[in-house]
Amino acid sequence: MAPIEIPQKDRMPHHFQNFEETHLTLKENEGNLLFEEGWQKAKQIAILAKNYNTDQLSEVLEKLTSNTSLRSLYIHWTDHQFPKMLISFSKLQHLGIVNHALRALPTDIDHLRHLRTLRMATTSLLGLPASIGKLKKLRELYLMVHQMERLPKSFTKLTSLEYFGLLIKDLYIHKDWERNYHFPARWQHSPEELVTQLSLFPDLKRLFLGQSNNQQVPAHRTDPLPENFADLQALEELELETLHGLGGLKHVTEMPYLRKIWGDFYIAGDFLEWLQQTFPEGKLVKTNPELFYSGGYYEINASE
């Protein structure tokens, strides 16, 4: 089965900004989901049904089973259960999920054996099933997590990974001016442990790491990367959630293939100055910051 690719328009592939640009979009209208013309043969479909529960979504998916051309699916719904019907889409190559109530993935997720991309913004997800390691064709994995404590051991079996993104989020609930509730993320994996796992992926070329806690970032920060970070020798592109306050990243000088460092350079003057001094042949390339963190990248050796 020939793979289809979703163009990234010179961006890192995490988040979901490209889905509405590239997918036929089915949206809610007064409680009903409108099926746009051409849905029966569309290869890429986005379902924006954030007010739907899993039973309602399952009805939509059952209708979509008649589309045998479907290869890429983005779904936004709200419920703690995963729709069993989704596992029947065995030809899917790209799957994006936004559901901050979802608690678990099914153990038979490996039935989606053709998946090349899996992107999930699921802050209530408790963990990944061991069967995730059976997705041998997976090239891209992005996780936005809050409840999850660590990755399963089987994660290291995803040896075809070329991109990994991880955003660990604290949650804040503002009830009124006097009651603000802070729920720290439950993530237990140390940065060193994570890098040790990632170093087992020989083709890992792109990496996004972030920890969002809504607290003020200090004006001067130490290098957030662990001492073993340079073990990711194949890495070509790196993005951190924030570059504010950074004075440098010593390990990137030890990585021979690293060519782009992504981030919001509008608030990272010290770090940009360090890059310009450390890699004087590089240049800052600004892109269109549509979501979250990236406003561009520093190309380390622009003369090549």
Steps between C-alpha positions, in 0.01 A plus 500: 500500500660825386538748789347846485683794652356805674700812402654685794573834332843529661380431854565240763228236467350510850169663587215500256520825307515332161198274528238760412718621215542158343192301609136502398338634817175374651365751754215520746200716416224524761595163643531320168817418309493622143648261243661714233480405135771253403530328838440155347835508316707749701839365609531751787210589731480709819205449736448805723238378746624614840147484645448140388529204732647168390164347401425795273848486352464126438196568282707743294784249467260226396385719214862572405579128464353518150795723404767248406740777389538652847863510613519795739255582779498781756235484774401748771234369737444490878447176691707270718445198274679410177268408210546130418388573145821695437711184517321369189668771288797272444627693196554824693849645469454822699291545815460813710295504821397796715298387801591624847257257667637183339640261762647212301581362157377149415742209526428413137633836376757294308223403255572840346817342367551746214521806728791728415387795714328507840441837667304527823399794719354296785576646842283242684670202336643274771749319278569321175428129455794263453362419156608847382840341437348288222440803276815424304432754223457794737722792398355784710366497857385813684354495853347778708459349846408588859391181679748268329797408718733331253533326166462122484808283453365395160545861383861412416375254237389789277835490326373675186427826685633810327316757713401501866321783680411518869318784676445446872227732632406616844131592521350811655133558580396857582168494689500860612740766622558318830513134394755386245578131479834368380538135401865409433573255223560144620791431266767290674747429218828682552646684198796262510271195483310648208817574304628148570183363340514742208863412432381154393330651194767518227288717269375756754555829318254741663416556866265732690513524881292720725368534853222754536419614853378860455759621749729790425815386326813636671699765320806273501470123475752221500521257211182285525640211297636194684868408491439208262313711243786483250432125474229595248761510227257479205299804613459771235229725648429595861220708649452600863173639632668818615843648444443792736786550745732249337862596465596200290469127438844349537409157362392624157864573419566124526229397253643484148172481307297760690404773255188674636400620846135609513337732750361842583806716441302818568546434873839332483751774432776350716464159343496641148818694577661178626401318181641778283830490688520121507385446140600822319414355158140443604194720454157556655211395276161635606184304428131568555432423869151352475489310829692476824874522494679536168559832336786368292826314520870565508672324212836402644699492177322714244796494262460131416 
